[in-house]
Short mmCIF file of C-alpha atoms and ligand atoms in Angstrom, two decimals:
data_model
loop_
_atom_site.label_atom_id
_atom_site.label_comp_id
_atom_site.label_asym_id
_atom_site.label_seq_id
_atom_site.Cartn_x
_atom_site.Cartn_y
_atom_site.Cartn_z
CA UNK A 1 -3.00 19.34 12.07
CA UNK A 2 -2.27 16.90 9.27
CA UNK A 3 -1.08 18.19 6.02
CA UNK A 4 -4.68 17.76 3.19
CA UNK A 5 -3.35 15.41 0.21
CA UNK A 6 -5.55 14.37 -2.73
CA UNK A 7 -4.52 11.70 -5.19
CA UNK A 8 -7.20 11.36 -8.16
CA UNK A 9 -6.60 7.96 -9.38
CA UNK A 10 -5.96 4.48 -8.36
CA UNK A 11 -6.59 1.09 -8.77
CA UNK A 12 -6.61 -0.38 -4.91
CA UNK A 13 -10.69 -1.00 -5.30
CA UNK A 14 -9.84 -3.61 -8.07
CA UNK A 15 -6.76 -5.20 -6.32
CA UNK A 16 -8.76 -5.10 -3.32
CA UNK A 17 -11.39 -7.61 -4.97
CA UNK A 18 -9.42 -9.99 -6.87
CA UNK A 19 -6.69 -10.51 -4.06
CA UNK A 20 -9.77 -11.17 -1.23
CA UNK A 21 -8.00 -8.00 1.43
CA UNK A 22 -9.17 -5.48 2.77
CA UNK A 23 -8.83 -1.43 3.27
CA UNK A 24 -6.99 -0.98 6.71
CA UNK A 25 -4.17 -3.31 6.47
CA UNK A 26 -2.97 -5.28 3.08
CA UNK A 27 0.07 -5.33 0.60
CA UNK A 28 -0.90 -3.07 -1.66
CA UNK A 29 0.42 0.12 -2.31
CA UNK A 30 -3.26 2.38 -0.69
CA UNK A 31 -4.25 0.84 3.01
CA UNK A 32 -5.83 3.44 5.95
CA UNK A 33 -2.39 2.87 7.77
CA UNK A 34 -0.15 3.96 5.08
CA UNK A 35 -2.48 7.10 4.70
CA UNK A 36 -1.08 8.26 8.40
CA UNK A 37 1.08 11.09 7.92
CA UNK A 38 -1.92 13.27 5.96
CA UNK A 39 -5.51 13.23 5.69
CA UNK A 40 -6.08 12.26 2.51
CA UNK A 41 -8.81 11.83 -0.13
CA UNK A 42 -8.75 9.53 -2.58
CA UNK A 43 -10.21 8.46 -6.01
CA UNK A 44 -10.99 4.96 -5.89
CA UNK A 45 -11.33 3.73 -9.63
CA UNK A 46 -13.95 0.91 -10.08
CA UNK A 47 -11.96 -0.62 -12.75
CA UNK A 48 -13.06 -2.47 -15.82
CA UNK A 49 -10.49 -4.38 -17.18
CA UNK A 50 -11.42 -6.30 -20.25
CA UNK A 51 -9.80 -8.73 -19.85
CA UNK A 52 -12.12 -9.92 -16.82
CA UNK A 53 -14.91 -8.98 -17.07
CA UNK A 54 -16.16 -12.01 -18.58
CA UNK A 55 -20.61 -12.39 -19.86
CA UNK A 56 -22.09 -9.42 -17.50
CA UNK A 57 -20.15 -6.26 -17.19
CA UNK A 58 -22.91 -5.10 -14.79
CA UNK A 59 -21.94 -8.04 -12.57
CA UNK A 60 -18.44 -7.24 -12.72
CA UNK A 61 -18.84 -3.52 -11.62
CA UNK A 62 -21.17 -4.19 -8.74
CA UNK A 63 -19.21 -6.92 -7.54
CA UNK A 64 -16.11 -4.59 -7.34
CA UNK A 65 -18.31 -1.60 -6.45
CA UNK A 66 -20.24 -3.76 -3.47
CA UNK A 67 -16.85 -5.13 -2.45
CA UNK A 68 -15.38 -1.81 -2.10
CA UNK A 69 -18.31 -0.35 -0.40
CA UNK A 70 -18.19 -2.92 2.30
CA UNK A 71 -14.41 -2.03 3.08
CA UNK A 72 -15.56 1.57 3.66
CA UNK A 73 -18.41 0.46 6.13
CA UNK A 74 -16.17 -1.96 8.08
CA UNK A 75 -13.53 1.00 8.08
CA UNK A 76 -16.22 3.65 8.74
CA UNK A 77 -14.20 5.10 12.14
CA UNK A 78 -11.43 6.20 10.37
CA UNK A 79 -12.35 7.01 6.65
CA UNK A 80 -16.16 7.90 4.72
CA UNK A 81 -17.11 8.37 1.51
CA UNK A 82 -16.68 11.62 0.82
CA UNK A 83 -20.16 13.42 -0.79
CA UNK A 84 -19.64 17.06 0.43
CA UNK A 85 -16.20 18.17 0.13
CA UNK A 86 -16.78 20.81 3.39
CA UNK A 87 -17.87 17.82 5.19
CA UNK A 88 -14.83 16.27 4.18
CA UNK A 89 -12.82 19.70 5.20
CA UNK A 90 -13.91 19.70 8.90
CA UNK A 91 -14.02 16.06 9.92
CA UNK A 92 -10.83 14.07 10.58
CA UNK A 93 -11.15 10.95 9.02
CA UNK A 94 -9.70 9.75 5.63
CA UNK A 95 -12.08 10.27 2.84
CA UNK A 96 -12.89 8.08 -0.49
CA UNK A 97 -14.70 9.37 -3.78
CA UNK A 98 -15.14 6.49 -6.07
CA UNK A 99 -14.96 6.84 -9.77
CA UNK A 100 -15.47 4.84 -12.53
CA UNK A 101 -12.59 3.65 -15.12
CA UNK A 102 -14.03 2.59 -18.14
CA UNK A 103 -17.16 4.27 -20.31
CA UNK A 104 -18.29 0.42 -21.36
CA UNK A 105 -20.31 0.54 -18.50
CA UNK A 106 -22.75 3.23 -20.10
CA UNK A 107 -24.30 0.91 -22.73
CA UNK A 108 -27.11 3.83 -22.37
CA UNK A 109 -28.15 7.40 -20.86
CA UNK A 110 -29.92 5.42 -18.46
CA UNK A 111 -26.58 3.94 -16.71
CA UNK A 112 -25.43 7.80 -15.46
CA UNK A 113 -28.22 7.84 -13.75
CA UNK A 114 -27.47 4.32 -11.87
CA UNK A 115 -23.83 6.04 -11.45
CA UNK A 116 -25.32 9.50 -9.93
CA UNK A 117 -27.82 7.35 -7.46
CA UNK A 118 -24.30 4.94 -6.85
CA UNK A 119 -22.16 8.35 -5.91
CA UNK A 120 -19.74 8.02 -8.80
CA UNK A 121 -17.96 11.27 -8.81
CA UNK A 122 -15.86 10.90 -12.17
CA UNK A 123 -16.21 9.00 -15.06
CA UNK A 124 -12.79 7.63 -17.28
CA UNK A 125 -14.43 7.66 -20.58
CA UNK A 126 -12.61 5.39 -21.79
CA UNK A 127 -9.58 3.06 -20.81
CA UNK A 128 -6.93 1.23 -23.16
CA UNK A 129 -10.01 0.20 -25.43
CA UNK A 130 -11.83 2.23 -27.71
CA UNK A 131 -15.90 1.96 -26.38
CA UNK A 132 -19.40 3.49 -27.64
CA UNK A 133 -18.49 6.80 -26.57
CA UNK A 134 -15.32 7.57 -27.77
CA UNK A 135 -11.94 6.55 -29.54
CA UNK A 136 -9.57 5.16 -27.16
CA UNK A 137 -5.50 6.25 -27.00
CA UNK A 138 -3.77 3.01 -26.87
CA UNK A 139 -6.07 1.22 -29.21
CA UNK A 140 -4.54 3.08 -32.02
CA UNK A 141 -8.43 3.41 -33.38
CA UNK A 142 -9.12 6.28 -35.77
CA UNK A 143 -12.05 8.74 -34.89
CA UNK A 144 -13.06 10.57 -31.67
CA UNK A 145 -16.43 11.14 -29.84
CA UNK A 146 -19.39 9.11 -31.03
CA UNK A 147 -22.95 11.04 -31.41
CA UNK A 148 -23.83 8.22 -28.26
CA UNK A 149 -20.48 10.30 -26.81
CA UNK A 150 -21.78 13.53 -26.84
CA UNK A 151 -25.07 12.77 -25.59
CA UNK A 152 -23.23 11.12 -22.18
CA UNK A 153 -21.26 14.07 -21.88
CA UNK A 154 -24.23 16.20 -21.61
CA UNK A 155 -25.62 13.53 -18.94
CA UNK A 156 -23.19 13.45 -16.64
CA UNK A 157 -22.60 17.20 -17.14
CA UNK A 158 -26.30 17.10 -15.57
CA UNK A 159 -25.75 14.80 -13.27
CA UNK A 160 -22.70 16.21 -11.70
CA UNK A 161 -20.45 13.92 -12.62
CA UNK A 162 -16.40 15.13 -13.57
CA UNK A 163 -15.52 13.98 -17.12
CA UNK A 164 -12.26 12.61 -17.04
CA UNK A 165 -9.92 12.53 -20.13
CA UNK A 166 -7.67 10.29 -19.30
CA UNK A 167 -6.86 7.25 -21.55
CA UNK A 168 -8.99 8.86 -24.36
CA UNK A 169 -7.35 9.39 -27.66
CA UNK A 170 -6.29 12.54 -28.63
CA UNK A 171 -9.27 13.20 -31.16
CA UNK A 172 -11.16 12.15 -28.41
CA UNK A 173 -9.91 14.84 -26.09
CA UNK A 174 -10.42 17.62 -28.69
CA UNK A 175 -13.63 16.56 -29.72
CA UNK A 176 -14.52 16.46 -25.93
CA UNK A 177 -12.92 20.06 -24.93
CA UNK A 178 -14.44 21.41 -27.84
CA UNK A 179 -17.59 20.51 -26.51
CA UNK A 180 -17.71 20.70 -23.05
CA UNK A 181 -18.02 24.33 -20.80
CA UNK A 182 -17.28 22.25 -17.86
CA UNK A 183 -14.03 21.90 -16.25
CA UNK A 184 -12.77 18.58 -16.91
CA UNK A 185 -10.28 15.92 -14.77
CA UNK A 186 -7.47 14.10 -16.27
CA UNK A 187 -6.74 12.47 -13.51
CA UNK A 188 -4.03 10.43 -14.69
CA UNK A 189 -1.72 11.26 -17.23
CA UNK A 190 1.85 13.60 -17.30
CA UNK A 191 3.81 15.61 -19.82
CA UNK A 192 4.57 14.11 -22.93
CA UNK A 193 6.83 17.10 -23.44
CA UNK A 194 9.16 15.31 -21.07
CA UNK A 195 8.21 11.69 -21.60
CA UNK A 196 7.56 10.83 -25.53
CA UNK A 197 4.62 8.50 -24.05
CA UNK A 198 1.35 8.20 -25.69
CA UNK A 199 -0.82 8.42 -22.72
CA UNK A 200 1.13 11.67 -21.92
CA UNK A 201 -0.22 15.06 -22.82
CA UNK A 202 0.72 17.32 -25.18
CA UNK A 203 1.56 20.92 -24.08
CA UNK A 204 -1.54 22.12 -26.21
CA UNK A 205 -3.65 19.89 -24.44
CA UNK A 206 -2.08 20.86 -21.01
CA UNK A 207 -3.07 24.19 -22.07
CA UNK A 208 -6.53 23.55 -23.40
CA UNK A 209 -7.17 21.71 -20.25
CA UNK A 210 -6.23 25.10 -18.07
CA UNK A 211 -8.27 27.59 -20.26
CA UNK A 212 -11.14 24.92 -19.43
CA UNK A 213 -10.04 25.21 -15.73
CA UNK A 214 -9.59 21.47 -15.52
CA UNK A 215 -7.02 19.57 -13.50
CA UNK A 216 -4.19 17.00 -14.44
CA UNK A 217 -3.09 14.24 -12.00
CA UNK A 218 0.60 13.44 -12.11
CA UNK A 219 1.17 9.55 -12.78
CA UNK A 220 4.08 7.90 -11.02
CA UNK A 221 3.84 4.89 -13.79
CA UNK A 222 7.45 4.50 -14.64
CA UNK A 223 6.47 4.38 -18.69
CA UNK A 224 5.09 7.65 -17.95
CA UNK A 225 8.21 9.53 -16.43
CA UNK A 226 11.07 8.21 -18.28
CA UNK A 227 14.51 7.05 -18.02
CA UNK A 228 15.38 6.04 -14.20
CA UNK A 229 12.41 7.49 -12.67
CA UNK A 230 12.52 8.88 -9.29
CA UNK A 231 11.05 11.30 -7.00
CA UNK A 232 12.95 14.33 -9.15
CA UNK A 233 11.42 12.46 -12.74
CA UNK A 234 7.42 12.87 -11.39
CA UNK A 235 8.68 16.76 -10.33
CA UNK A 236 10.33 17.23 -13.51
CA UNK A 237 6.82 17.07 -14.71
CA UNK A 238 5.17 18.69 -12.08
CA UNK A 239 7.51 21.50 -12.95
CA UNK A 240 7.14 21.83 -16.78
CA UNK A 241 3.06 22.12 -16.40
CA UNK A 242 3.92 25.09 -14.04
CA UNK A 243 6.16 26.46 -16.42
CA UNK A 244 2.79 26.38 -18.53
CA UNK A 245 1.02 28.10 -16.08
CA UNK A 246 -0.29 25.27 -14.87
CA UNK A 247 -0.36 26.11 -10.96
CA UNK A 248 -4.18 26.23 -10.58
CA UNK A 249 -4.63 23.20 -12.77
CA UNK A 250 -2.27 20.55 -11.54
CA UNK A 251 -2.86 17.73 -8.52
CA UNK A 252 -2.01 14.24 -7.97
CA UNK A 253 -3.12 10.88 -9.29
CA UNK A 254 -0.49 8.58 -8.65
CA UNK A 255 -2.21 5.13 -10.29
CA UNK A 256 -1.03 3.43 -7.19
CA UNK A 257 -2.26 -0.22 -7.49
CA UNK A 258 -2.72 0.30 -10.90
CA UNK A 259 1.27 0.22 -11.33
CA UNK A 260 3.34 -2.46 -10.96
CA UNK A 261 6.51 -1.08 -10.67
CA UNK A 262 7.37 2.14 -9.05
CA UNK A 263 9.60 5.20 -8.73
CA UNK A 264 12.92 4.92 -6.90
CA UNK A 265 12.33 6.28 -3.36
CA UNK A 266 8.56 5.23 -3.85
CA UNK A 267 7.55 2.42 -2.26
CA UNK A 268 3.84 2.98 -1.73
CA UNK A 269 0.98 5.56 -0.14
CA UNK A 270 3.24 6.76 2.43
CA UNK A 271 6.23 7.12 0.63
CA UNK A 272 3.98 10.36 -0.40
CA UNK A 273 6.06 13.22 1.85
CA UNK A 274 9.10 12.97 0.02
CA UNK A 275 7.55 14.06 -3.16
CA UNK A 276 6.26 16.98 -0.98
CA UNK A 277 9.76 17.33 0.65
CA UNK A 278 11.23 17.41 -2.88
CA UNK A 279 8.62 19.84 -4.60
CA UNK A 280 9.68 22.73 -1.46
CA UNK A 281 13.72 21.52 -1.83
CA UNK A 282 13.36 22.45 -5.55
CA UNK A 283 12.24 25.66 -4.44
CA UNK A 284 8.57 25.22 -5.46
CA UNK A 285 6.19 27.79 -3.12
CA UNK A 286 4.93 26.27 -0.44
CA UNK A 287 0.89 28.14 -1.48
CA UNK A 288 2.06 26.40 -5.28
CA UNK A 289 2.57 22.85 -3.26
CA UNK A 290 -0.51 23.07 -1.20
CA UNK A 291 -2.69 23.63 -4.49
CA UNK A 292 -1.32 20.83 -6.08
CA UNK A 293 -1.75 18.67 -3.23
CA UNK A 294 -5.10 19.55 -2.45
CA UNK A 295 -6.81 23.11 -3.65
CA UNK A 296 -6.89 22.50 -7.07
CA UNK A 297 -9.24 19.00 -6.34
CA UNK A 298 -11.21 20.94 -3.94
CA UNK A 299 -12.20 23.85 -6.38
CA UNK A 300 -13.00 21.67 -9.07
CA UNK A 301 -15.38 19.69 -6.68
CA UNK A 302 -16.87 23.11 -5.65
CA UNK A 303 -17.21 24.19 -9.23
CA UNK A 304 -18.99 21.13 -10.34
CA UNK A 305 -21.18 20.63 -7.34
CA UNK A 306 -22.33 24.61 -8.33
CA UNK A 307 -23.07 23.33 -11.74
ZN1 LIG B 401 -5.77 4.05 -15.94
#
């Protein structure tokens, strides 16, 4: 029986599009044969960068959603998209959830439905630019959720869809948990206790993000880890969230694809086990590695498909 591993962010859907290869075999850091030594679910990120997405965003996203979509069909023996996380549990093949990075695609209330019907699973409200919903963290803009803002989070809190905090400012963020009574995802995004990096978390927020019963992804993006990271820098912050208390609210969400340079010892997907080796060599419980790996992902699907 293969070990369950979920990773809650990455870019391969996007890298997958503009490099014309595909979703069994490729260069990338994410293919189906580098997924071997688990079965794994992953959050594919439909991805819109800015910087290309040129007259029609709309275009853009379907073009990388469509693309992606047609690499799960051709694939369809050995990995589905995922819509039932028990379905998921009992099969054997891979599973996909695909998300969406970037709010500027909801240019109205309308759009959540389109993402519902399109089986978007978790929405990036923002990414390194600030948007119509909120105030974005690496834009340096002033002011947090927009009255458009809160009237999407109550949308895709209907719709089923997991709000997902990371990239968003930190007004943002409060403005958001302030609001929301559903868990939230940040799927991306480590301790800036450890690593003075803006797209880091504060402890507070770690915090605020438990009492919600949320869920943080650890990012292996080397900006994110600090000095000479390695396999012991991403459990360095694996380890000060559970000194928080973090143990039901912590899982994966690597950003592979999204990266372009990586940990020492990392090379891509499968490089994933000696993480795991590390977290049990460092004496972490084996029940405390198997939540972050997987149980923590799982009950926050089952608590928002309740919803
Ligand atoms: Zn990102």
């Amino acid at each position: 029986m293969k070990r369950i591993l979920i990773d809650c962010h990455n870019d391969t859907a996007y890298r997958m599009y503009f490099e014309n290869t595909n979703l069994f075999s490729n260069n990338l850091h994410i293919d189906i044969n580098k997924q071997k030594k688990f079965k794994s679910l992953l959050f594919y990120a439909i991805f819109l960068d800015p910087d290309y997405i040129g007259d029609s965003i709309d275009l853009y996203f379907y073009n990388l959603y469509n693309n992606f979509f047609s690499q799960l069909n051709l694939n369809n023996e050995h990995i589905e998209l995922v819509k039932d996380i028990d379905d998921f549990l009992i099969n054997d093949k891979q599973g996909a959830i695909i998300t969406l990075e970037g709010g500027n695609f909801i240019d109205s209330l309308e759009k959540v439905d389109k993402l519902m019907e399109l089986n978007i699973k978790a929405v990036t409200l923002t990414w390194n630019n600030s948007n119509k919903i909120a105030t974005s963290q690496m834009s340096g803009d002033k002011g947090g959720l927009s009255k458009f803002g809160y009237n999407v989070i109550d949308k895709l809190t209907e719709k089923g869809i997991i709000i997902d905090l990371s990239h968003i400012s930190d007004a943002s963020f409060y403005d958001v948990m302030n609001y929301t009574k559903k868990p939230v995802l940040v799927s991306h995004s480590n301790s800036r206790k450890i690593c003075d990096f803006p797209r880091n978390i504060t402890d507070d927020m770690f915090l605020r993000v438990a009492q919600n019963g949320g869920v943080v992804g650890i990012n292996f993006c080397c900006d994110f880890l600090g000095e000479n990271p390695n396999v012991d820098t991403i459990i360095n912050h694996i380890e000060h969230f559970l000194y928080l208390g973090g143990e039901n609210h912590l899982a994966f969400g690597s950003d592979f694809d999204g990266i372009s340079t990586l940990p020492h010892g990392i090379n891509d997907f499968s490089s994933f086990d000696k993480i795991i080796e590390g977290m049990l060599k460092r004496n972490i419980n084996i029940e405390i590695v198997e939540k972050i790996m997987s149980k923590n992902i799982i009950n926050l699907l089952k608590t928002i498909d309740k919803i």
